[in-house]
GROMACS .gro file of C-alpha atoms in nm:
model
  116
    1MET     CA    1  -0.013   0.019  -0.001
    2LEU     CA    2   0.140   0.317  -0.117
    3THR     CA    3   0.112   0.612   0.168
    4ALA     CA    4   0.180   0.875  -0.033
    5ARG     CA    5   0.158   1.253   0.008
    6PRO     CA    6   0.227   1.436  -0.345
    7ASP     CA    7   0.177   1.770  -0.214
    8GLY     CA    8   0.458   1.850   0.024
    9ASP     CA    9   0.686   1.536  -0.155
   10ALA     CA   10   0.797   1.701  -0.422
   11ALA     CA   11   0.875   2.009  -0.253
   12LEU     CA   12   1.097   1.774   0.010
   13VAL     CA   13   1.230   1.617  -0.271
   14ARG     CA   14   1.380   1.911  -0.449
   15ALA     CA   15   1.492   2.090  -0.132
   16ALA     CA   16   1.667   1.766  -0.047
   17LYS     CA   17   1.849   1.726  -0.324
   18ALA     CA   18   1.984   2.080  -0.317
   19GLY     CA   19   2.140   1.936  -0.010
   20ASP     CA   20   1.861   2.062   0.233
   21ALA     CA   21   1.926   1.803   0.499
   22SER     CA   22   1.642   1.921   0.709
   23ALA     CA   23   1.414   1.778   0.372
   24PHE     CA   24   1.587   1.449   0.379
   25GLY     CA   25   1.472   1.439   0.795
   26GLN     CA   26   1.111   1.504   0.694
   27LEU     CA   27   1.089   1.220   0.453
   28TYR     CA   28   1.275   1.025   0.725
   29GLU     CA   29   1.015   1.106   0.942
   30ARG     CA   30   0.712   1.105   0.700
   31TYR     CA   31   0.800   0.748   0.594
   32ARG     CA   32   1.000   0.584   0.843
   33ASP     CA   33   0.707   0.375   0.976
   34VAL     CA   34   0.594   0.260   0.699
   35MET     CA   35   0.940   0.132   0.585
   36TYR     CA   36   0.928  -0.037   0.921
   37ARG     CA   37   0.625  -0.208   0.913
   38TYR     CA   38   0.711  -0.388   0.523
   39CYS     CA   39   1.094  -0.441   0.690
   40LEU     CA   40   0.975  -0.550   0.954
   41ALA     CA   41   0.757  -0.816   0.728
   42ARG     CA   42   1.026  -0.861   0.531
   43THR     CA   43   1.294  -0.992   0.822
   44GLY     CA   44   1.070  -1.080   1.060
   45GLY     CA   45   1.276  -0.974   1.392
   46ALA     CA   46   1.275  -0.583   1.536
   47TYR     CA   47   1.625  -0.578   1.514
   48ASP     CA   48   1.681  -0.649   1.213
   49ALA     CA   49   1.397  -0.451   1.057
   50GLU     CA   50   1.540  -0.144   1.243
   51ASP     CA   51   1.869  -0.221   1.067
   52LEU     CA   52   1.733  -0.283   0.691
   53VAL     CA   53   1.515   0.073   0.738
   54ALA     CA   54   1.839   0.200   0.858
   55ASP     CA   55   1.996   0.065   0.526
   56VAL     CA   56   1.739   0.169   0.310
   57PHE     CA   57   1.732   0.564   0.410
   58ILE     CA   58   2.087   0.583   0.368
   59ARG     CA   59   2.078   0.431  -0.015
   60ALA     CA   60   1.757   0.641  -0.036
   61MET     CA   61   1.983   0.962   0.008
   62GLU     CA   62   2.281   0.823  -0.235
   63ALA     CA   63   2.066   0.759  -0.467
   64LEU     CA   64   1.850   1.083  -0.439
   65HIS     CA   65   2.023   1.253  -0.755
   66ARG     CA   66   1.887   0.957  -0.960
   67TYR     CA   67   1.528   0.985  -0.842
   68GLU     CA   68   1.277   1.133  -1.125
   69ASP     CA   69   0.901   1.230  -1.047
   70ARG     CA   70   0.782   0.980  -1.299
   71GLY     CA   71   0.411   0.966  -1.169
   72LEU     CA   72   0.514   0.769  -0.882
   73PRO     CA   73   0.500   0.837  -0.486
   74PHE     CA   74   0.870   0.930  -0.368
   75VAL     CA   75   0.740   0.599  -0.150
   76ALA     CA   76   0.741   0.400  -0.483
   77PHE     CA   77   1.122   0.528  -0.469
   78LEU     CA   78   1.123   0.400  -0.099
   79TYR     CA   79   0.941   0.077  -0.160
   80ARG     CA   80   1.194  -0.051  -0.427
   81ILE     CA   81   1.551   0.026  -0.255
   82ALA     CA   82   1.361  -0.153   0.063
   83ARG     CA   83   1.293  -0.468  -0.153
   84ASN     CA   84   1.641  -0.440  -0.311
   85ALA     CA   85   1.796  -0.391   0.042
   86SER     CA   86   1.609  -0.715   0.173
   87ILE     CA   87   1.701  -0.925  -0.138
   88ASP     CA   88   2.068  -0.802  -0.075
   89ARG     CA   89   2.022  -0.853   0.304
   90GLY     CA   90   1.909  -1.216   0.230
   91ARG     CA   91   2.183  -1.294  -0.026
   92ARG     CA   92   2.443  -1.209   0.267
   93LEU     CA   93   2.302  -1.427   0.504
   94ARG     CA   94   2.247  -1.685   0.305
   95PRO     CA   95   2.530  -1.943   0.411
   96ASP     CA   96   2.755  -2.053   0.117
   97MET     CA   97   2.745  -2.425  -0.018
   98SER     CA   98   3.051  -2.567  -0.166
   99ILE     CA   99   3.018  -2.838  -0.454
  100ASP     CA  100   3.159  -3.079  -0.185
  101ASP     CA  101   2.826  -2.979   0.071
  102LEU     CA  102   2.623  -3.127  -0.224
  103THR     CA  103   2.764  -3.404  -0.340
  104ALA     CA  104   2.941  -3.531  -0.017
  105HIS     CA  105   2.860  -3.895   0.061
  106PRO     CA  106   2.606  -4.003   0.380
  107GLU     CA  107   2.830  -4.068   0.694
  108SER     CA  108   2.490  -4.326   0.813
  109GLY     CA  109   2.679  -4.587   0.704
  110GLN     CA  110   2.425  -4.664   0.417
  111ASN     CA  111   2.519  -4.823   0.096
  112VAL     CA  112   2.285  -4.593  -0.098
  113GLU     CA  113   2.455  -4.772  -0.430
  114ALA     CA  114   2.335  -5.103  -0.313
  115GLU     CA  115   1.989  -5.006  -0.274
  116ALA     CA  116   1.909  -4.787  -0.538
   0.00000   0.00000   0.00000
């Protein structure tokens, strides 16, 4: 669900792009809770959600110069960043498996070849 406030978002985004930190702070205050709920649903834990929200707004600040209003609200930009950050987080947390782990022989003493 997009909870946009287009009346004030465009002006705040323009000001934030021009370097007004308080404008970005207002965008953060406006959408922090929405992003937290989204991130909580993606992570399942409060601490992980808080970390992800922080990552979302850091990425948004870094990418703000690329944001263009194309008829979508600013919060859609944030949702896209949150989705990508969540995917990246999942990739980082997923354990790496080597090919040896996948082809390891059973250690239970069973003779798999004889049973086949």
